[in-house]
C-alpha cells in the first residue's frame, strides 16, 4: 500500500492486499473461511469495477449492523418453497454476499434443467453490486434480470414528490455471449446510488446537479442531505420512467417474494440493509433461436460502429466501463479516500484485528 502523493486525498492499495484485509477482518469477526472469502471477493470486485459505493467502503456499516445484532454471520440461503421453476428463498438476515451467491446457485441449477427459473429472495442483508449476481449467471451461460428493493429505506422521492418514499432499488439485466464478455446492465433507479453520496460526502465533494433535493424539496448538490439531518432525498433517474421502474422493483422484489415493501411501518434507514431480489434466470438455448448469438453480435457491432460525438473514443455497451476499470485498477491499484480508509481501519480494530496486522499492511 502507498500514499498516492501528499496532496492527494487517499491511499492506493492493490486488489490482493485489500482482499486479504477484508478476509482477515471478517474471519476475525466470526465468519467462516467461505463467507470471509465471498465477502472479500465481492467487495473488492466492486471497487475494481469502479463502483466504490458498493466496495470496501460498506465495511463500517456492516460492522455497525453486526454489533447491533442485526446481521447474522454464517447463514445460508434457505429454500422455503420449491414450486419447480419458481423458488422462494429466505436469507435469514445473513450476509448478502453469501446468500445471493447461494440463491443464484439454486436458480442456475433449476434454469439449466427447466430452461427458466424465477428466484424470489427475501430477508437477505445487503446483496451489494447486483451485476455480480448477473455475472455469476452469465458465467454459466444464462441470461438474467433482477429487480431489487432496499426494504425500509425511504431515501428516494417519487416523481413529483418532495420526500423519500422508497430505496435506490437497483435493476440489472445480463446477456451471456459466446467467446466474449457478457452484456451487463446494472444501475440504481435513483439518479445516483446512495453509496455515491457517501463517497462524495467522505471526500468533501458535491454530487452532480439534478440528483438531490433537500428536506424542503429544493434542488441541491450537497451530499450531506443524505447523511445529516435535516434529511433530504435522492431523485429517481429518468423522471416518471425511473420512478415507475423503482416502484416495480419495490413490488416485484419486496411484495412478490414474501419480503416487505418500504412504508411508514417498515421504515428504518439506520438499521440493517435488507434487500429483497426477484431474479429471473433464462437458458437462451431453451428458445428455438439458433442465431441468437449472431444476431446479438451483429447488433453490438452495428451500434459500436456509430460515429462518436467527439470523433474519438468508442461507444460503450453495458458492462464495458466496468471491464475497462477492472483492467486499469487491477494494474494501478485501488484508490481509497482517507476518511473511508480510516473508517475501515477503525472497523477492523473494533472486531479485534490486531493493530500489528494493520501496521504491517500499512508498511507493505
Ligand atoms: N444492493 C443495493 O441495495 C443497491 C442499491 C443501489 C445500487 N446498487 C448497486 O450500485 C451500483 C452502482 O449503481 P449506479 O446507478 O451508480 O450505476 P451507474 O450509474 O454507474 O450505471 C452503471 C451501468 O451503466 C453502464 N454504463 C456506465 N457508463 C456507460 C456508458 N458511457 N455507456 C454505456 N453504458 C454505461 C454500466 O456498464 C452499468 O451497466 C450497481 O452495481 C448497483 O447494483 C445496489
Short mmCIF file of C-alpha atoms and ligand atoms in Angstrom, two decimals:
data_model
loop_
_atom_site.label_atom_id
_atom_site.label_comp_id
_atom_site.label_asym_id
_atom_site.label_seq_id
_atom_site.Cartn_x
_atom_site.Cartn_y
_atom_site.Cartn_z
CA UNK A 1 0.00 0.00 0.00
CA UNK A 2 1.29 3.52 -0.68
CA UNK A 3 0.01 7.05 -0.27
CA UNK A 4 -0.86 8.43 -3.70
CA UNK A 5 1.01 11.70 -3.01
CA UNK A 6 0.99 14.08 -0.06
CA UNK A 7 -1.61 16.37 -1.60
CA UNK A 8 -3.84 13.53 -2.81
CA UNK A 9 -6.78 12.69 -0.58
CA UNK A 10 -6.26 8.96 -0.15
CA UNK A 11 -4.23 5.75 -0.38
CA UNK A 12 -3.58 3.36 -3.23
CA UNK A 13 -3.74 -0.35 -2.47
CA UNK A 14 -3.51 -3.48 -4.61
CA UNK A 15 -6.59 -5.63 -5.04
CA UNK A 16 -4.79 -8.58 -3.41
CA UNK A 17 -3.79 -6.60 -0.30
CA UNK A 18 -7.31 -5.22 0.01
CA UNK A 19 -8.83 -8.68 -0.38
CA UNK A 20 -6.52 -10.00 2.37
CA UNK A 21 -7.58 -7.21 4.70
CA UNK A 22 -11.30 -7.81 4.11
CA UNK A 23 -10.88 -11.58 4.51
CA UNK A 24 -8.93 -11.11 7.75
CA UNK A 25 -11.50 -8.65 9.11
CA UNK A 26 -14.49 -10.97 8.63
CA UNK A 27 -12.62 -14.04 9.84
CA UNK A 28 -11.80 -12.10 12.99
CA UNK A 29 -15.46 -11.03 13.26
CA UNK A 30 -16.55 -14.69 13.21
CA UNK A 31 -17.23 -15.57 9.56
CA UNK A 32 -16.09 -18.96 8.34
CA UNK A 33 -13.49 -19.22 5.55
CA UNK A 34 -16.01 -19.38 2.72
CA UNK A 35 -18.05 -16.44 3.98
CA UNK A 36 -14.98 -14.26 4.53
CA UNK A 37 -13.74 -15.15 1.01
CA UNK A 38 -17.08 -14.44 -0.69
CA UNK A 39 -17.38 -11.06 1.08
CA UNK A 40 -13.80 -10.13 0.19
CA UNK A 41 -14.22 -11.18 -3.46
CA UNK A 42 -17.48 -9.25 -3.82
CA UNK A 43 -16.41 -6.01 -2.17
CA UNK A 44 -13.02 -5.82 -3.89
CA UNK A 45 -14.57 -6.72 -7.25
CA UNK A 46 -17.00 -3.79 -6.79
CA UNK A 47 -14.04 -1.44 -6.19
CA UNK A 48 -12.16 -2.92 -9.15
CA UNK A 49 -15.27 -2.39 -11.31
CA UNK A 50 -15.31 1.29 -10.34
CA UNK A 51 -18.33 1.03 -8.03
CA UNK A 52 -16.67 2.26 -4.82
CA UNK A 53 -20.19 2.86 -3.50
CA UNK A 54 -20.54 -0.93 -3.11
CA UNK A 55 -16.97 -1.86 -2.31
CA UNK A 56 -14.95 -1.92 0.91
CA UNK A 57 -16.50 1.40 1.95
CA UNK A 58 -19.53 -0.65 3.04
CA UNK A 59 -17.48 -2.35 5.78
CA UNK A 60 -18.06 0.24 8.55
CA UNK A 61 -21.81 -0.02 8.03
CA UNK A 62 -21.71 -3.84 8.01
CA UNK A 63 -19.65 -3.88 11.23
CA UNK A 64 -22.07 -1.43 12.90
CA UNK A 65 -25.05 -3.62 11.93
CA UNK A 66 -23.21 -6.75 13.13
CA UNK A 67 -22.50 -5.15 16.51
CA UNK A 68 -26.19 -4.21 16.77
CA UNK A 69 -27.01 -7.90 16.33
CA UNK A 70 -29.00 -7.34 13.13
CA UNK A 71 -26.57 -9.05 10.70
CA UNK A 72 -26.14 -12.78 11.25
CA UNK A 73 -22.90 -14.50 10.33
CA UNK A 74 -22.55 -17.86 8.53
CA UNK A 75 -26.15 -18.08 7.32
CA UNK A 76 -27.23 -19.92 4.18
CA UNK A 77 -29.89 -19.34 1.54
CA UNK A 78 -32.84 -21.42 2.74
CA UNK A 79 -35.37 -22.64 0.17
CA UNK A 80 -38.74 -22.14 1.82
CA UNK A 81 -40.77 -23.15 -1.23
CA UNK A 82 -39.79 -25.08 -4.35
CA UNK A 83 -42.55 -24.78 -6.96
CA UNK A 84 -40.50 -26.16 -9.85
CA UNK A 85 -39.36 -23.17 -11.88
CA UNK A 86 -40.19 -20.80 -9.01
CA UNK A 87 -38.09 -20.76 -5.84
CA UNK A 88 -38.75 -18.75 -2.69
CA UNK A 89 -35.58 -18.30 -0.66
CA UNK A 90 -35.08 -16.73 2.78
CA UNK A 91 -31.74 -15.14 3.66
CA UNK A 92 -32.13 -15.15 7.45
CA UNK A 93 -30.60 -11.62 7.59
CA UNK A 94 -27.30 -13.26 6.64
CA UNK A 95 -24.51 -11.75 4.59
CA UNK A 96 -25.91 -10.94 1.13
CA UNK A 97 -22.55 -11.79 -0.42
CA UNK A 98 -23.19 -15.41 0.63
CA UNK A 99 -26.98 -15.54 0.48
CA UNK A 100 -27.28 -14.13 -3.06
CA UNK A 101 -24.41 -16.35 -4.24
CA UNK A 102 -26.20 -19.44 -2.96
CA UNK A 103 -29.61 -18.23 -4.22
CA UNK A 104 -28.09 -17.88 -7.70
CA UNK A 105 -26.53 -21.37 -7.40
CA UNK A 106 -30.01 -22.79 -6.72
CA UNK A 107 -31.53 -20.78 -9.60
CA UNK A 108 -28.75 -21.77 -12.01
CA UNK A 109 -29.27 -25.47 -11.32
CA UNK A 110 -33.03 -25.11 -11.96
CA UNK A 111 -32.69 -22.93 -15.07
CA UNK A 112 -30.23 -25.40 -16.60
CA UNK A 113 -32.75 -28.17 -16.05
CA UNK A 114 -36.02 -26.36 -16.83
CA UNK A 115 -34.90 -23.53 -19.15
CA UNK A 116 -36.03 -20.85 -16.73
CA UNK A 117 -36.16 -20.16 -13.01
CA UNK A 118 -37.60 -17.26 -11.03
CA UNK A 119 -35.84 -16.87 -7.69
CA UNK A 120 -37.64 -14.81 -5.06
CA UNK A 121 -35.03 -13.93 -2.45
CA UNK A 122 -36.17 -12.17 0.72
CA UNK A 123 -34.69 -11.11 4.01
CA UNK A 124 -31.07 -11.00 2.90
CA UNK A 125 -28.64 -8.45 4.26
CA UNK A 126 -27.19 -6.11 1.58
CA UNK A 127 -26.51 -8.05 -1.64
CA UNK A 128 -24.13 -5.31 -2.88
CA UNK A 129 -23.44 -4.86 -6.58
CA UNK A 130 -26.22 -6.66 -8.44
CA UNK A 131 -24.08 -7.09 -11.56
CA UNK A 132 -22.01 -9.57 -9.54
CA UNK A 133 -25.00 -11.94 -9.45
CA UNK A 134 -25.83 -11.44 -13.12
CA UNK A 135 -22.19 -12.24 -13.92
CA UNK A 136 -22.44 -15.44 -11.86
CA UNK A 137 -25.43 -16.48 -14.03
CA UNK A 138 -23.74 -15.37 -17.27
CA UNK A 139 -20.64 -17.43 -16.42
CA UNK A 140 -22.97 -20.45 -16.56
CA UNK A 141 -24.37 -19.37 -19.94
CA UNK A 142 -27.60 -17.92 -18.53
CA UNK A 143 -29.31 -14.62 -19.29
CA UNK A 144 -30.89 -12.99 -16.25
CA UNK A 145 -32.70 -9.96 -14.98
CA UNK A 146 -33.04 -8.80 -11.38
CA UNK A 147 -35.39 -6.42 -9.59
CA UNK A 148 -34.24 -5.37 -6.12
CA UNK A 149 -35.69 -3.29 -3.29
CA UNK A 150 -33.90 -1.80 -0.31
CA UNK A 151 -36.67 -2.67 2.11
CA UNK A 152 -37.47 0.08 4.61
CA UNK A 153 -35.06 2.68 3.18
CA UNK A 154 -37.20 5.69 2.27
CA UNK A 155 -34.47 7.77 0.63
CA UNK A 156 -35.78 8.38 -2.90
CA UNK A 157 -38.65 10.73 -3.72
CA UNK A 158 -41.46 9.80 -6.11
CA UNK A 159 -41.71 11.66 -9.42
CA UNK A 160 -43.37 14.91 -8.34
CA UNK A 161 -42.85 14.18 -4.61
CA UNK A 162 -40.54 16.01 -2.19
CA UNK A 163 -39.72 13.40 0.45
CA UNK A 164 -38.14 9.93 0.48
CA UNK A 165 -40.60 7.07 -0.01
CA UNK A 166 -38.52 4.10 -1.27
CA UNK A 167 -34.95 2.93 -1.77
CA UNK A 168 -32.41 3.16 -4.56
CA UNK A 169 -33.91 -0.09 -5.90
CA UNK A 170 -31.42 -1.40 -8.48
CA UNK A 171 -32.30 -3.14 -11.73
CA UNK A 172 -29.91 -5.42 -13.57
CA UNK A 173 -30.05 -7.45 -16.81
CA UNK A 174 -27.31 -9.53 -18.42
CA UNK A 175 -26.86 -11.46 -21.65
CA UNK A 176 -24.06 -14.04 -21.96
CA UNK A 177 -22.06 -14.02 -25.22
CA UNK A 178 -20.03 -16.87 -26.60
CA UNK A 179 -16.33 -16.12 -26.69
CA UNK A 180 -16.90 -12.58 -25.39
CA UNK A 181 -17.74 -10.95 -22.08
CA UNK A 182 -21.46 -10.67 -21.23
CA UNK A 183 -23.51 -7.51 -21.60
CA UNK A 184 -24.29 -6.38 -18.04
CA UNK A 185 -26.67 -3.51 -17.41
CA UNK A 186 -26.74 -2.71 -13.68
CA UNK A 187 -27.89 0.53 -12.09
CA UNK A 188 -29.73 2.10 -9.17
CA UNK A 189 -33.11 3.54 -10.17
CA UNK A 190 -32.22 6.67 -8.19
CA UNK A 191 -30.34 9.39 -10.08
CA UNK A 192 -27.20 8.17 -8.27
CA UNK A 193 -26.64 5.29 -5.83
CA UNK A 194 -26.80 6.36 -2.16
CA UNK A 195 -23.28 4.96 -1.74
CA UNK A 196 -22.08 7.52 -4.28
CA UNK A 197 -23.38 10.28 -1.99
CA UNK A 198 -21.38 8.62 0.85
CA UNK A 199 -18.22 8.60 -1.28
CA UNK A 200 -18.73 12.30 -2.17
CA UNK A 201 -19.56 13.17 1.46
CA UNK A 202 -16.39 11.44 2.70
CA UNK A 203 -14.30 13.23 0.08
CA UNK A 204 -15.93 16.61 0.79
CA UNK A 205 -17.19 16.82 -2.81
CA UNK A 206 -20.52 17.87 -4.34
CA UNK A 207 -22.68 15.49 -6.42
CA UNK A 208 -23.90 16.37 -9.93
CA UNK A 209 -26.91 18.66 -10.30
CA UNK A 210 -30.34 17.11 -10.61
CA UNK A 211 -29.71 14.20 -8.22
CA UNK A 212 -30.73 15.51 -4.78
CA UNK A 213 -33.36 17.64 -3.07
CA UNK A 214 -33.14 18.99 0.48
CA UNK A 215 -35.70 18.48 3.28
CA UNK A 216 -37.94 21.14 1.74
CA UNK A 217 -37.73 19.68 -1.76
CA UNK A 218 -35.26 22.27 -3.07
CA UNK A 219 -32.58 21.09 -5.57
CA UNK A 220 -29.10 20.74 -4.03
CA UNK A 221 -25.70 19.24 -4.89
CA UNK A 222 -24.74 18.81 -1.20
CA UNK A 223 -24.43 15.06 -0.31
CA UNK A 224 -24.79 15.79 3.42
CA UNK A 225 -28.58 15.99 2.97
CA UNK A 226 -28.48 12.17 2.77
CA UNK A 227 -26.09 11.77 5.75
CA UNK A 228 -27.07 14.51 8.22
CA UNK A 229 -30.39 15.86 9.49
CA UNK A 230 -32.46 17.58 8.25
CA UNK A 231 -32.59 14.81 5.66
CA UNK A 232 -33.39 15.40 2.02
CA UNK A 233 -33.88 12.81 -0.70
CA UNK A 234 -32.48 11.40 -3.90
CA UNK A 235 -34.49 11.84 -7.08
CA UNK A 236 -35.36 8.88 -9.30
CA UNK A 237 -33.43 8.70 -12.61
CA UNK A 238 -35.28 9.49 -15.83
CA UNK A 239 -38.27 11.33 -14.39
CA UNK A 240 -41.54 9.37 -14.42
CA UNK A 241 -39.91 6.38 -16.16
CA UNK A 242 -37.26 5.87 -13.47
CA UNK A 243 -39.87 6.34 -10.77
CA UNK A 244 -42.07 3.69 -12.41
CA UNK A 245 -39.17 1.27 -12.60
CA UNK A 246 -38.24 1.86 -8.95
CA UNK A 247 -41.87 1.20 -7.99
CA UNK A 248 -41.90 -2.11 -9.92
CA UNK A 249 -38.62 -3.11 -8.19
CA UNK A 250 -40.32 -2.44 -4.86
CA UNK A 251 -43.36 -4.56 -5.75
CA UNK A 252 -41.60 -7.43 -7.57
CA UNK A 253 -38.81 -7.75 -5.00
CA UNK A 254 -40.46 -6.62 -1.79
CA UNK A 255 -44.03 -7.90 -2.20
CA UNK A 256 -43.90 -10.85 -4.63
CA UNK A 257 -41.07 -12.70 -2.83
CA UNK A 258 -42.84 -12.60 0.55
CA UNK A 259 -40.40 -9.95 1.75
CA UNK A 260 -41.59 -6.45 2.58
CA UNK A 261 -42.00 -3.07 0.94
CA UNK A 262 -40.98 0.36 2.19
CA UNK A 263 -43.66 2.28 4.09
CA UNK A 264 -44.17 4.05 7.41
CA UNK A 265 -44.38 0.79 9.40
CA UNK A 266 -41.21 -0.73 7.90
CA UNK A 267 -39.10 2.42 7.58
CA UNK A 268 -35.63 2.04 9.16
CA UNK A 269 -32.73 3.70 7.34
CA UNK A 270 -30.31 3.33 10.25
CA UNK A 271 -30.74 -0.43 10.76
CA UNK A 272 -29.67 -3.43 8.69
CA UNK A 273 -29.78 -3.03 4.90
CA UNK A 274 -32.34 -5.63 3.93
CA UNK A 275 -32.51 -6.40 0.21
CA UNK A 276 -35.19 -8.49 -1.46
CA UNK A 277 -34.48 -9.58 -5.03
CA UNK A 278 -36.57 -11.16 -7.77
CA UNK A 279 -34.17 -12.80 -10.24
CA UNK A 280 -35.30 -14.47 -13.44
CA UNK A 281 -32.68 -16.77 -14.98
CA UNK A 282 -33.15 -17.99 -18.57
CA UNK A 283 -31.20 -20.55 -20.57
CA UNK A 284 -31.06 -18.96 -24.07
CA UNK A 285 -30.56 -22.44 -25.53
CA UNK A 286 -34.10 -23.32 -24.45
CA UNK A 287 -35.53 -20.99 -27.12
CA UNK A 288 -35.80 -22.00 -30.76
CA UNK A 289 -33.23 -19.32 -31.63
CA UNK A 290 -30.05 -20.81 -33.14
CA UNK A 291 -28.99 -17.37 -34.44
CA UNK A 292 -29.40 -15.53 -31.13
CA UNK A 293 -25.65 -15.03 -30.58
CA UNK A 294 -25.04 -13.94 -34.18
CA UNK A 295 -27.99 -11.52 -34.01
CA UNK A 296 -26.73 -10.03 -30.78
CA UNK A 297 -23.16 -9.77 -32.13
CA UNK A 298 -24.39 -8.07 -35.32
CA UNK A 299 -26.40 -5.55 -33.29
CA UNK A 300 -23.47 -4.74 -31.00
CA UNK A 301 -21.12 -4.32 -33.98
CA UNK A 302 -23.65 -2.08 -35.76
CA UNK A 303 -24.07 0.21 -32.75
CA UNK A 304 -20.35 0.30 -31.94
CA UNK A 305 -19.67 1.49 -35.50
CA UNK A 306 -21.63 4.69 -34.76
CA UNK A 307 -19.60 7.89 -35.22
CA UNK A 308 -18.91 9.44 -31.81
CA UNK A 309 -19.70 12.98 -30.74
CA UNK A 310 -16.06 13.99 -30.27
CA UNK A 311 -14.82 11.88 -33.17
CA UNK A 312 -12.65 9.94 -30.70
CA UNK A 313 -13.28 7.22 -28.16
CA UNK A 314 -15.70 4.35 -28.55
CA UNK A 315 -19.32 3.51 -27.90
CA UNK A 316 -19.58 1.56 -24.67
CA UNK A 317 -22.11 -1.20 -24.13
CA UNK A 318 -23.39 -2.05 -20.64
CA UNK A 319 -20.58 -3.83 -18.83
CA UNK A 320 -17.77 -2.23 -20.89
CA UNK A 321 -16.96 0.57 -18.40
CA UNK A 322 -16.66 -1.92 -15.52
CA UNK A 323 -14.29 -4.13 -17.54
CA UNK A 324 -12.15 -1.15 -18.54
CA UNK A 325 -11.90 -0.07 -14.89
CA UNK A 326 -11.04 -3.60 -13.75
CA UNK A 327 -8.12 -3.63 -16.16
CA UNK A 328 -6.92 -0.18 -15.04
CA UNK A 329 -7.39 -0.69 -11.28
CA UNK A 330 -6.03 -4.23 -11.47
CA UNK A 331 -2.81 -2.77 -12.85
CA UNK A 332 -2.60 0.50 -10.92
CA UNK A 333 -4.29 -0.36 -7.62
CA UNK A 334 -7.45 0.86 -5.92
CA UNK A 335 -7.60 4.41 -4.55
CA UNK A 336 -9.46 4.89 -1.26
CA UNK A 337 -10.03 8.29 0.32
CA UNK A 338 -8.61 8.89 3.82
CA UNK A 339 -11.98 9.17 5.56
CA UNK A 340 -13.16 5.83 4.21
CA UNK A 341 -9.79 4.19 4.89
CA UNK A 342 -9.74 5.40 8.49
CA UNK A 343 -13.30 4.10 8.95
CA UNK A 344 -12.23 0.69 7.63
CA UNK A 345 -9.20 0.60 9.96
CA UNK A 346 -11.41 1.53 12.92
CA UNK A 347 -13.86 -1.24 11.94
CA UNK A 348 -11.05 -3.79 11.69
CA UNK A 349 -9.76 -2.84 15.15
CA UNK A 350 -13.33 -2.91 16.52
CA UNK A 351 -13.81 -6.55 15.50
CA UNK A 352 -10.45 -7.45 17.05
CA UNK A 353 -7.97 -7.45 14.15
CA UNK A 354 -4.64 -6.90 15.97
CA UNK A 355 -3.16 -3.42 15.46
CA UNK A 356 0.15 -5.11 14.47
CA UNK A 357 -1.60 -6.70 11.44
CA UNK A 358 -2.87 -3.28 10.36
CA UNK A 359 0.59 -1.77 10.79
CA UNK A 360 2.21 -4.47 8.68
CA UNK A 361 -0.40 -3.84 5.97
CA UNK A 362 0.27 -0.09 6.11
CA UNK A 363 4.00 -0.65 5.63
CA UNK A 364 3.66 -3.19 2.79
N1 LIG B 1 -27.78 -3.65 -3.15
C1 LIG B 1 -28.38 -2.49 -3.18
O1 LIG B 1 -29.22 -2.20 -2.33
C2 LIG B 1 -28.04 -1.49 -4.24
C3 LIG B 1 -28.78 -0.32 -4.33
C4 LIG B 1 -28.45 0.60 -5.32
C5 LIG B 1 -27.41 0.36 -6.21
N2 LIG B 1 -26.71 -0.80 -6.10
C6 LIG B 1 -25.56 -1.05 -6.99
O2 LIG B 1 -24.83 0.17 -7.15
C7 LIG B 1 -24.05 0.06 -8.31
C8 LIG B 1 -23.93 1.41 -8.94
O3 LIG B 1 -25.18 1.84 -9.48
P1 LIG B 1 -25.23 3.21 -10.29
O4 LIG B 1 -26.64 3.56 -10.52
O5 LIG B 1 -24.36 4.19 -9.61
O6 LIG B 1 -24.53 2.77 -11.65
P2 LIG B 1 -24.09 3.71 -12.88
O7 LIG B 1 -24.87 4.96 -12.91
O8 LIG B 1 -22.60 3.81 -12.87
O9 LIG B 1 -24.54 2.84 -14.14
C9 LIG B 1 -23.92 1.60 -14.33
C10 LIG B 1 -24.47 0.94 -15.58
O10 LIG B 1 -24.39 1.80 -16.71
C11 LIG B 1 -23.45 1.27 -17.66
N3 LIG B 1 -22.69 2.41 -18.20
C12 LIG B 1 -22.00 3.33 -17.49
N4 LIG B 1 -21.44 4.22 -18.30
C13 LIG B 1 -21.78 3.87 -19.56
C14 LIG B 1 -21.50 4.42 -20.86
N5 LIG B 1 -20.75 5.52 -21.03
N6 LIG B 1 -22.02 3.81 -21.94
C15 LIG B 1 -22.78 2.70 -21.79
N7 LIG B 1 -23.07 2.13 -20.59
C16 LIG B 1 -22.58 2.72 -19.49
C17 LIG B 1 -22.57 0.33 -16.87
O11 LIG B 1 -21.99 -0.68 -17.68
C18 LIG B 1 -23.61 -0.25 -15.91
O12 LIG B 1 -24.38 -1.25 -16.52
C19 LIG B 1 -24.70 -1.02 -9.16
O13 LIG B 1 -23.80 -2.10 -9.22
C20 LIG B 1 -25.96 -1.41 -8.39
O14 LIG B 1 -26.29 -2.79 -8.46
C21 LIG B 1 -27.01 -1.72 -5.14
#
